[in-house]
Tab-separated table of C-alpha atoms in Angstrom:
chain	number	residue	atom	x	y	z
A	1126	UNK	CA	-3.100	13.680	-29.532
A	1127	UNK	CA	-5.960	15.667	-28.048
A	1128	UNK	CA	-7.724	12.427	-26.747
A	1129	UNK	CA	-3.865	11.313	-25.026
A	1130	UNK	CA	-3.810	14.272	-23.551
A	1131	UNK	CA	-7.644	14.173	-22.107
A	1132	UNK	CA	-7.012	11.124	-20.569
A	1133	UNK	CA	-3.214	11.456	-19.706
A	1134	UNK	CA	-3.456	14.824	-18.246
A	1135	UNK	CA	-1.740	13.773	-14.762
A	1136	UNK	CA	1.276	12.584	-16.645
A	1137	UNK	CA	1.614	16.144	-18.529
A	1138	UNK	CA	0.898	18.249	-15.553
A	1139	UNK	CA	3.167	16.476	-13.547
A	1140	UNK	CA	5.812	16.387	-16.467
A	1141	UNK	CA	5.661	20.057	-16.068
A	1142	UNK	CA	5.912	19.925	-12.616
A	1143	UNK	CA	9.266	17.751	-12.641
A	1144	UNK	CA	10.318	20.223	-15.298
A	1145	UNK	CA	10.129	23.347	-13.024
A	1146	UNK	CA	11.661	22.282	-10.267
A	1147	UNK	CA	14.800	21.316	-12.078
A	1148	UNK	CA	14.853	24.389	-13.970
A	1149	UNK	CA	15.203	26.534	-10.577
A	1150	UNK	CA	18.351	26.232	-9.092
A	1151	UNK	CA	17.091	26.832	-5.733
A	1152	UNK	CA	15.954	23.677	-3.907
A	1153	UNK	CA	12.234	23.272	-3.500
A	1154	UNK	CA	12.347	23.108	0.325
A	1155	UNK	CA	13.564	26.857	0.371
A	1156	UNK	CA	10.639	28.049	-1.938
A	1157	UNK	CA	8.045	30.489	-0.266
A	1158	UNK	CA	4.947	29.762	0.571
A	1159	UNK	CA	6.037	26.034	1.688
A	1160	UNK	CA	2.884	25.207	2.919
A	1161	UNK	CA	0.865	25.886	-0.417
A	1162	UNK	CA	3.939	24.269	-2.306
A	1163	UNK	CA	3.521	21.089	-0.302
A	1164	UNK	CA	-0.455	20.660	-0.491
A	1165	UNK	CA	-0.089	21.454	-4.168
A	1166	UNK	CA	2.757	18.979	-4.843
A	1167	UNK	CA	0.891	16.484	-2.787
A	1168	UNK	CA	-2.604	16.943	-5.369
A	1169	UNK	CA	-0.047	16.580	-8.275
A	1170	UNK	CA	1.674	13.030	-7.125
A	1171	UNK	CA	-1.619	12.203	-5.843
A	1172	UNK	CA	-2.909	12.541	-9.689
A	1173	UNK	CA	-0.295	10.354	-11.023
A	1174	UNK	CA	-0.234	7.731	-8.399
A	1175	UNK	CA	-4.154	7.311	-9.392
A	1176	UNK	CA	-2.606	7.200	-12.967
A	1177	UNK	CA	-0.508	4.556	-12.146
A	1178	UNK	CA	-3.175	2.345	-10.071
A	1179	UNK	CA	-5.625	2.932	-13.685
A	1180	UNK	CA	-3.043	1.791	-15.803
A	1181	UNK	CA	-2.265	-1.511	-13.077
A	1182	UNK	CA	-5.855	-2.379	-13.606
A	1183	UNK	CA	-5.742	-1.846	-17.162
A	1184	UNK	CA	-3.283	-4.981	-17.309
A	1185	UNK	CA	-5.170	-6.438	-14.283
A	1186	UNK	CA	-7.919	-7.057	-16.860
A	1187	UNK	CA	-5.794	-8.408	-19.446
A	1188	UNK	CA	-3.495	-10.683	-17.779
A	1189	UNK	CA	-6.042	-11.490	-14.943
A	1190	UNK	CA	-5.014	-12.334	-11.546
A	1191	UNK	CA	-2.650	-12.244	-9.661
A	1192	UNK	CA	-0.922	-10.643	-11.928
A	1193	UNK	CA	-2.754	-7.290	-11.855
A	1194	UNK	CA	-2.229	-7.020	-8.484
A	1195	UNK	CA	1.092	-7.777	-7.980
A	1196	UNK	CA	1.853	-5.051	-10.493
A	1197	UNK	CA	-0.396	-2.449	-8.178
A	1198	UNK	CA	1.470	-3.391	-5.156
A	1199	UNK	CA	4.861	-3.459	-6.161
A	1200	UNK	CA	4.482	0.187	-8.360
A	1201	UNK	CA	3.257	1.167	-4.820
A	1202	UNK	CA	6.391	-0.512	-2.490
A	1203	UNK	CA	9.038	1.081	-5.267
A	1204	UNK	CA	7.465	4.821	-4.614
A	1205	UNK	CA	7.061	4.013	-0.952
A	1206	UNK	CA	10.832	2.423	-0.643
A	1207	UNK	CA	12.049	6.179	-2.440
A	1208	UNK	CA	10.110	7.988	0.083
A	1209	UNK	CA	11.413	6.733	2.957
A	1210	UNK	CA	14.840	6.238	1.456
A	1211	UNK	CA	14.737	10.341	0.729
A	1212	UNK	CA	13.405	11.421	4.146
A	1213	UNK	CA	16.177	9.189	6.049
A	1214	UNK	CA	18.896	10.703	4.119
A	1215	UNK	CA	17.946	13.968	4.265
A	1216	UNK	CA	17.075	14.490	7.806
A	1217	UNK	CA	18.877	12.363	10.713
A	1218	UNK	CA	15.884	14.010	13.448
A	1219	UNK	CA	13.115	11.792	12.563
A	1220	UNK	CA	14.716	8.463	12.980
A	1221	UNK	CA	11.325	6.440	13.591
A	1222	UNK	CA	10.051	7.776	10.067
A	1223	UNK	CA	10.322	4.104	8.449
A	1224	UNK	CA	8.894	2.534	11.163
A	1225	UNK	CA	6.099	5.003	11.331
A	1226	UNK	CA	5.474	4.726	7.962
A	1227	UNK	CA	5.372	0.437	7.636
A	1228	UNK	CA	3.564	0.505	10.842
A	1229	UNK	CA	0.588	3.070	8.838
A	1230	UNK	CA	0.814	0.611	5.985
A	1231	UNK	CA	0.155	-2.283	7.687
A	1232	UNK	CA	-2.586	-0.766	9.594
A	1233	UNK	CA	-4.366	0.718	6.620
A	1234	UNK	CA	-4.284	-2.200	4.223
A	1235	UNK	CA	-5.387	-4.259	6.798
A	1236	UNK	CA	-7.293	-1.770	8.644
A	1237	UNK	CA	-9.013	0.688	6.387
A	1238	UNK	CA	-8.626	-1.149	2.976
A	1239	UNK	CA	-10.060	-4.809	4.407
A	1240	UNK	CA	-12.563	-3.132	6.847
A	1241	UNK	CA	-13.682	-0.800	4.560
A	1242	UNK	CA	-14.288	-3.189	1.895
A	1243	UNK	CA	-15.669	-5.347	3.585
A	1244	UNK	CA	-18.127	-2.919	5.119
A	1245	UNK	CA	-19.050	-1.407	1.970
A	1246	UNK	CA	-19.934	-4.904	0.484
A	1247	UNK	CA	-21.938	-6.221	3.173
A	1248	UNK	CA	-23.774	-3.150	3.474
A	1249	UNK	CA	-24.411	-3.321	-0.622
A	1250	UNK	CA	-24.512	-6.765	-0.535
A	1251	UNK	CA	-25.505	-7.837	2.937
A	1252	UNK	CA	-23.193	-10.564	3.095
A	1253	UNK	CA	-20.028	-11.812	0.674
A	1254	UNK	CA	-17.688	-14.792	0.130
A	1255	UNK	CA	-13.906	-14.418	-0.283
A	1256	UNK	CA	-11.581	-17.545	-0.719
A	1257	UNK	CA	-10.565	-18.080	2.695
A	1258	UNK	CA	-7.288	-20.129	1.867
A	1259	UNK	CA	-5.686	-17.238	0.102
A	1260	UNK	CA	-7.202	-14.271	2.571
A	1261	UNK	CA	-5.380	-16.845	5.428
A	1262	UNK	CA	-2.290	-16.815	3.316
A	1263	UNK	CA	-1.431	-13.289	3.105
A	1264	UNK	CA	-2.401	-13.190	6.736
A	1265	UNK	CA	-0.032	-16.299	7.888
A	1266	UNK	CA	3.242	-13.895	6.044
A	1267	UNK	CA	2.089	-10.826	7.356
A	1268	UNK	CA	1.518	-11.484	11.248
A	1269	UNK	CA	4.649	-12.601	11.799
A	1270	UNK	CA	6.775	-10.291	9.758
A	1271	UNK	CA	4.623	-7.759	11.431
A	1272	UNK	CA	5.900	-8.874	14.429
A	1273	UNK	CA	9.423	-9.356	13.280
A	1274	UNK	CA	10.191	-6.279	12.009
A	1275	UNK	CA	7.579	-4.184	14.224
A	1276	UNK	CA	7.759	-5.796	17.620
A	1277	UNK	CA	10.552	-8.268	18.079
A	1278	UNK	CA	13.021	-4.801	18.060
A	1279	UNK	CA	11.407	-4.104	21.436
A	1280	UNK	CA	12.290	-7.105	23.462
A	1281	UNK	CA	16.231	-7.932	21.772
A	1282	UNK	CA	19.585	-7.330	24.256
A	1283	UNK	CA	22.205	-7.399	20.996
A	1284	UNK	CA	21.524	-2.872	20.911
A	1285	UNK	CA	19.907	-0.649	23.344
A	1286	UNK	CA	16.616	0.782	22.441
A	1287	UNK	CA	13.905	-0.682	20.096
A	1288	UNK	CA	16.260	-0.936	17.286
A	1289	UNK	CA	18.072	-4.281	15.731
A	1290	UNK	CA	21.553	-5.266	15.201
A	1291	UNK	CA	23.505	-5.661	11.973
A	1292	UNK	CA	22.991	-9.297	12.087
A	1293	UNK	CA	19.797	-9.412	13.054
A	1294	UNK	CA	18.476	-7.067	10.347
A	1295	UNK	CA	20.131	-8.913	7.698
A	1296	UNK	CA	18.541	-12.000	9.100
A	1297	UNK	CA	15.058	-10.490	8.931
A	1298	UNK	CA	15.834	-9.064	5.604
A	1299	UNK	CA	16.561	-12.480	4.020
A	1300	UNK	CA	13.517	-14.530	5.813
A	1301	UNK	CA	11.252	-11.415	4.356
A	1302	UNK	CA	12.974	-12.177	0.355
A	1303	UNK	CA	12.237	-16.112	1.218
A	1304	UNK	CA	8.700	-15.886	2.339
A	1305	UNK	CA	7.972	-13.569	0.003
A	1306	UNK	CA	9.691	-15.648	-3.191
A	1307	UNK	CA	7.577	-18.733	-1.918
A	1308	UNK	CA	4.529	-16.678	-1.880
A	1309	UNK	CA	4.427	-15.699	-4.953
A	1310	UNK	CA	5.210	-19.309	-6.103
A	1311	UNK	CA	1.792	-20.157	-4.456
A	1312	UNK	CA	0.528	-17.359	-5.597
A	1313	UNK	CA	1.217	-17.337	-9.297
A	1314	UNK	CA	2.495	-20.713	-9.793
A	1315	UNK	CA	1.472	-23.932	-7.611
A	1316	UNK	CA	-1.680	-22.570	-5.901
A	1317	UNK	CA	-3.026	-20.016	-8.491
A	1318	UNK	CA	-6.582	-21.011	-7.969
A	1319	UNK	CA	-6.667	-19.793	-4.621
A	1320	UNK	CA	-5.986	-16.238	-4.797
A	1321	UNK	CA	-9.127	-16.246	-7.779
A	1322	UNK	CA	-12.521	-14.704	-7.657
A	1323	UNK	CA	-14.414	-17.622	-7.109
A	1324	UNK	CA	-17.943	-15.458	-5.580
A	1325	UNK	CA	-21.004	-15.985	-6.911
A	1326	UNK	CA	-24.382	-13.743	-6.694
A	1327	UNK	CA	-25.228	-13.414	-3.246
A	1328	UNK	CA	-28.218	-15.922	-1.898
A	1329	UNK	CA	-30.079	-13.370	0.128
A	1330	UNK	CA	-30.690	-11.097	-2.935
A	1331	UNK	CA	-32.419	-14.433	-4.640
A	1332	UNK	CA	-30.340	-13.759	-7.443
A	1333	UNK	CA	-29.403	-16.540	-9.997
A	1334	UNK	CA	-26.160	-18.452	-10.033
A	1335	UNK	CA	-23.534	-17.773	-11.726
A	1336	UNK	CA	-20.087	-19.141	-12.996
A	1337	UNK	CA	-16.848	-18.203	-11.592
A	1338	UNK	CA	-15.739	-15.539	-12.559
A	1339	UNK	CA	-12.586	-14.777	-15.050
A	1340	UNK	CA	-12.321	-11.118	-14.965
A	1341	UNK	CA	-9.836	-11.276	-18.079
A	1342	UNK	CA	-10.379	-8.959	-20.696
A	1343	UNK	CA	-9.153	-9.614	-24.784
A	1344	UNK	CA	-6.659	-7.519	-25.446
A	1345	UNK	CA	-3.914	-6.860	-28.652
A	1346	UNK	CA	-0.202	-7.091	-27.571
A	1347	UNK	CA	-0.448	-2.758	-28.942
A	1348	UNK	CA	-3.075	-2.342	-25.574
A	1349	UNK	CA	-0.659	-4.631	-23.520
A	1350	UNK	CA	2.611	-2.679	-24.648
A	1351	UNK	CA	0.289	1.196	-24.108
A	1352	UNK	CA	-0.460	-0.041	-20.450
A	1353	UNK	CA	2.757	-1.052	-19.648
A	1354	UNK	CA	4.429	1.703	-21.457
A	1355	UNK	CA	1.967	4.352	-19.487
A	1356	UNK	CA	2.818	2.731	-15.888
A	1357	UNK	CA	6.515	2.902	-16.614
A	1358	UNK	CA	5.991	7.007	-17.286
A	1359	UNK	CA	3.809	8.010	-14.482
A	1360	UNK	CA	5.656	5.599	-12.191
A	1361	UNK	CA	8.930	7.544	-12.803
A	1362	UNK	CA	7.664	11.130	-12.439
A	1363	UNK	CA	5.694	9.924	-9.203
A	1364	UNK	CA	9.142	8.541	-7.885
A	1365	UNK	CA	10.754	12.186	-8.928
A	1366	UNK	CA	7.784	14.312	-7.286
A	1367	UNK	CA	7.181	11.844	-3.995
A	1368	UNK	CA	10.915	12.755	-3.019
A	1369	UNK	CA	11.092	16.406	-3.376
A	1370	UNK	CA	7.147	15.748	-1.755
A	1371	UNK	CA	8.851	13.563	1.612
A	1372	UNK	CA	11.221	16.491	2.218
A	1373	UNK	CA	8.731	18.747	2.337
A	1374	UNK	CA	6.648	16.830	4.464
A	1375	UNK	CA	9.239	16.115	7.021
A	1376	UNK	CA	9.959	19.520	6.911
A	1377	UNK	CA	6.737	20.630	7.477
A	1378	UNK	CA	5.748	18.578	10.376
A	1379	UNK	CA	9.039	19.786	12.308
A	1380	UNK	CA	7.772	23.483	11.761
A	1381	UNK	CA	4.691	22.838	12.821
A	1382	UNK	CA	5.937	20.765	15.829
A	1383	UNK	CA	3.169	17.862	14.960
A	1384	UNK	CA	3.512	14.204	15.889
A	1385	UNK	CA	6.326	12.523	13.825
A	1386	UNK	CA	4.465	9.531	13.368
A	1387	UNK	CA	1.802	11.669	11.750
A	1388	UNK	CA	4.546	12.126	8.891
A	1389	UNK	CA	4.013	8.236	8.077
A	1390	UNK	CA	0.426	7.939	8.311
A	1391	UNK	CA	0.453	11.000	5.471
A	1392	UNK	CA	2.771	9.331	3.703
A	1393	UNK	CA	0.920	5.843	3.513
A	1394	UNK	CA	-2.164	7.492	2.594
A	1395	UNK	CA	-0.457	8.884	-0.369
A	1396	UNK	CA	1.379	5.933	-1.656
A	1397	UNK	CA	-2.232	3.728	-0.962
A	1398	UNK	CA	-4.774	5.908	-2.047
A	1399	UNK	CA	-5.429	4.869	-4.980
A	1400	UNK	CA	-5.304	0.504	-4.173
A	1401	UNK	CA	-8.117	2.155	-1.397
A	1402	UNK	CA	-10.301	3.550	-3.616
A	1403	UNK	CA	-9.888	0.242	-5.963
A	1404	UNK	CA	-10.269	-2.489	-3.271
A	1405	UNK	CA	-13.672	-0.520	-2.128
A	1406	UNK	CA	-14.891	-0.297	-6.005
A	1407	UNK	CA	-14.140	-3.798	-5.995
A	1408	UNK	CA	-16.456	-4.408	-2.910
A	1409	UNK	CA	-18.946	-2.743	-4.264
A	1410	UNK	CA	-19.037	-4.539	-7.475
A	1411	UNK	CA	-19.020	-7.778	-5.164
A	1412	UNK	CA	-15.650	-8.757	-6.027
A	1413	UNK	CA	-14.305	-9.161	-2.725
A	1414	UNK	CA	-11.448	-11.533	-2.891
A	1415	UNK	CA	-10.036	-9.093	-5.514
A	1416	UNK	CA	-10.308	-6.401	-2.824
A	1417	UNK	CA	-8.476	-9.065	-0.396
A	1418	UNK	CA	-5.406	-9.401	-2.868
A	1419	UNK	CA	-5.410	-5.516	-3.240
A	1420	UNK	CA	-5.047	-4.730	0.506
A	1421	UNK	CA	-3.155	-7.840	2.127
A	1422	UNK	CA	-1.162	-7.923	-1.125
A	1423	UNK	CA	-0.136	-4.281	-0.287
A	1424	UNK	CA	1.009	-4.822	2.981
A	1425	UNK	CA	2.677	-7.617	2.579
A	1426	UNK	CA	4.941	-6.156	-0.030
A	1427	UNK	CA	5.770	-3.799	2.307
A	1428	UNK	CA	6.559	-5.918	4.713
A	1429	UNK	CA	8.914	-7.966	2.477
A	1430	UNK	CA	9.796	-6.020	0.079
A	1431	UNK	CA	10.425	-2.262	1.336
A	1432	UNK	CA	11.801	-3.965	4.549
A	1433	UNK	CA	14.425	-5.162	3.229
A	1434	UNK	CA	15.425	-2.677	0.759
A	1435	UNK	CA	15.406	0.285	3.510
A	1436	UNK	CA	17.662	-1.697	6.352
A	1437	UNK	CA	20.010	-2.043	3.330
A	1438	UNK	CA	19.741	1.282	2.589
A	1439	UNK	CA	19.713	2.722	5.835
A	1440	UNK	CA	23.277	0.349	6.663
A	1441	UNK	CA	24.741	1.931	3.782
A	1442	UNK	CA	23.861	5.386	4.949
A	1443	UNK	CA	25.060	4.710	8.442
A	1444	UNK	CA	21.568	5.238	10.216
A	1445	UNK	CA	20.534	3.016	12.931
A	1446	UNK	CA	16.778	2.695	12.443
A	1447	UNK	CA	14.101	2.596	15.533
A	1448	UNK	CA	11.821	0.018	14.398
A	1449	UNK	CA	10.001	-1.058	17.860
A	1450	UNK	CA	6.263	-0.212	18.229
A	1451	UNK	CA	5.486	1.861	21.871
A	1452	UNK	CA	3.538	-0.368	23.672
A	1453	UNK	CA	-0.414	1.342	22.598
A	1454	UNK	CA	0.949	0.740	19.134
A	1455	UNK	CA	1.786	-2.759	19.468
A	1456	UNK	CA	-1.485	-3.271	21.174
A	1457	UNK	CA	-3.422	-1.604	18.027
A	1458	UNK	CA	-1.717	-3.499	15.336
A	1459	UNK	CA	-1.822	-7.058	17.361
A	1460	UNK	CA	-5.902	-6.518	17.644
A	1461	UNK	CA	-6.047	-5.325	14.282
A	1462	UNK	CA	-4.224	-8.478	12.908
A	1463	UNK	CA	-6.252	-10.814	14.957
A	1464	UNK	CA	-9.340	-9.266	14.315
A	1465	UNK	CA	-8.694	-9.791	10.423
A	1466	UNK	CA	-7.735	-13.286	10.855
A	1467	UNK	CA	-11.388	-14.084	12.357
A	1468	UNK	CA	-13.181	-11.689	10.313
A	1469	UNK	CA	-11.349	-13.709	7.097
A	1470	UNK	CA	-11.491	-17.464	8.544
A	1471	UNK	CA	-15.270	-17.545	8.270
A	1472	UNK	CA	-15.289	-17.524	4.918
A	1473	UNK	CA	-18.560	-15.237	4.629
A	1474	UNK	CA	-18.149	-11.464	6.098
A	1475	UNK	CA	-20.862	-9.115	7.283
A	1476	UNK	CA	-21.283	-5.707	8.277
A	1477	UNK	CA	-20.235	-5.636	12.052
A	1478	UNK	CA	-16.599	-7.325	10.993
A	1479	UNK	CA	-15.803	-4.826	8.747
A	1480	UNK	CA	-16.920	-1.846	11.437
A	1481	UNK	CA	-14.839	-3.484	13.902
A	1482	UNK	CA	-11.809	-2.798	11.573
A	1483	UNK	CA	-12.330	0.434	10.743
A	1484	UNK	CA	-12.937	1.095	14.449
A	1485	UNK	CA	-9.063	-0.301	15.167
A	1486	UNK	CA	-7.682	1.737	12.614
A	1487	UNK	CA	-9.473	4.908	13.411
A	1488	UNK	CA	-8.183	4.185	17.278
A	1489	UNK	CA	-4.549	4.222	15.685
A	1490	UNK	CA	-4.681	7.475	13.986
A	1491	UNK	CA	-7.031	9.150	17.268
A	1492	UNK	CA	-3.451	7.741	19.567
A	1493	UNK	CA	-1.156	9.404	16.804
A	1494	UNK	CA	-2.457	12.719	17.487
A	1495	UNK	CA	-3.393	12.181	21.880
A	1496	UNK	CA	-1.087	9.490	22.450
């Protein structure tokens, strides 16, 4: 029991967490000391989530991939759908908080996650191979749903504003469930081979060949059932915690009269910490296609997957969501996307491609704050 409770200590603290706040009757938003409340709720989902990536790799290493990542990146679009689901129906005065919040996701998985890993490899490895047909893949779903869902909004006449009609959201919704159903066809089904780990030791460190690698660990149906039964747990107190956590947040950046698209960013960083931290230990370990399927993965799921569930949601709750970029937005994501797409097409990335990215996404949060 000690050793569960070593390793599982996120799960416990934040069992005790959940526990509290149901046992006061008062709602957490009109606790003192909000401020501290929210940083220190924020550390305690933050715990779990990392739980939750740990235990995603865990079966990422026994079932191989894709199947470890799709189980990191859909754990993260179920706790990011909750989020934004809370915050809309709690507070009607932040009506771009979804958009803010898909446009931060796109722009860090593709943006910090890619550019980082790919900076930290080349500069570890000096230069690294990722299978370009699957890298193009995720790309070729996620620039135009992107643009769908981020952009199009902008430039319709059916509503006034940068905002969609009925129609037009349920169209968007149902090409986003397609795509994404014919992805993951390719992806787990017809065209397996190219989402795989296929690098081999890099030819400027004179290192030997080596096979392809499998990256699938033996494991006992007990260590399958463990995993599975440990992502289930954390997964549900991080859903509890990350909406009494978006409340507070929204709340908090009202007060403090900060930018309301600064409310999304914080919120993406949360949900994606951990799938940042793993894409970049991937890099490092020269593993970048599995860093690849970790942050284009991510974002797509958003893309088709929390999409669709928050327009329903937010059509059942009577909002009308603003989903249109402004215009330096637009610009940031459109450069960032196309920058990815030649960075990825060459098969072999380097240093400067990955600085380039994390220069675009570090331009998006600077225009956040001095817009």
């Amino acid at each position: 029991m000690s050793t569960i409770f070593r390793k599982e200590w996120p799960f416990f603290l934040c069992l005790a967490t959940a526990a509290c706040i149901l046992s006061i009757p008062v709602p957490v938003n009109d606790w003192p000391y909000e401020g501290w409340i929210t940083s220190g709720l924020f550390l305690i989902t933050l715990s779990a989530i990392f739980r939750v990536t740990h235990h995603a790799d865990e079966l990422a290493e026994m079932l191989g991939e894709p199947y470890g990542t799709l189980i990191l990146t859909l754990s993260a679009t179920i706790i990011e759908v909750v989020i934004m689901i809370t915050v809309l129906s709690h507070n009607e005065n932040n009506p771009t908080f979804v958009r803010d919040t898909i446009a931060a996701t796109v722009m860090i998985t593709v943006g910090l996650m890619l550019g980082l890993s790919m900076f930290i490899g080349a500069f570890v490895h000096h230069q690294q191979t990722v299978n370009t047909e699957g890298a193009l893949t995720y790309l070729g779903l996620i620039v135009p749903l992107s643009i769908l869902v981020l952009v199009l909004p902008n430039f319709t006449d059916s509503t006034i504003g940068p905002t969609l009609a009925l129609a037009q959201e349920v169209f968007i919704a149902i090409v986003s469930l397609v795509l994404y159903a014919i992805f993951l066809f390719i992806q787990t089904q017809r065209h397996r081979q190219l989402f795989k780990d296929r690098s081999k030791a890099e030819p400027l460190l004179l290192a030997a060949e080596q096979a392809p690698r499998k990256h699938i660990r033996p494991h006992t149906r007990r260590e399958l059932l463990s995993s599975v039964g440990w992502l289930i747990a954390n997964l549900m107190l991080v859903v509890f915690l990350a909406e009494e956590l978006a409340v507070l947040i929204d709340e908090q950046l009202e007060a403090k009269q900060l930018p309301d698209a600064l409310g999304g960013l914080c919120v993406a960083m949360l949900i994606l910490a951990p799938e940042i931290l793993a894409s970049a230990n991937a890099a490092i370990h020269n593993r970048l296609q599995r860093s690849v399927n970790i942050a284009l993965g991510s974002g797509l799921a958003t893309l088709s997957l929390s999409v669709p569930a928050i327009l329903l949601a937010a059509t059942l709750m009577g909002h009308t969501l603003i989903l249109g970029l402004s215009p330096n937005e637009m610009i940031m994501l459109l450069s960032t996307l196309w920058v990815a797409n030649i960075a990825l097409a060459t098969e072999r990335t380097n240093l400067m491609q990955g600085t380039v990215l994390l220069v675009l996404f570090l331009t998006f949060g600077f225009l956040i704050v001095i817009p």
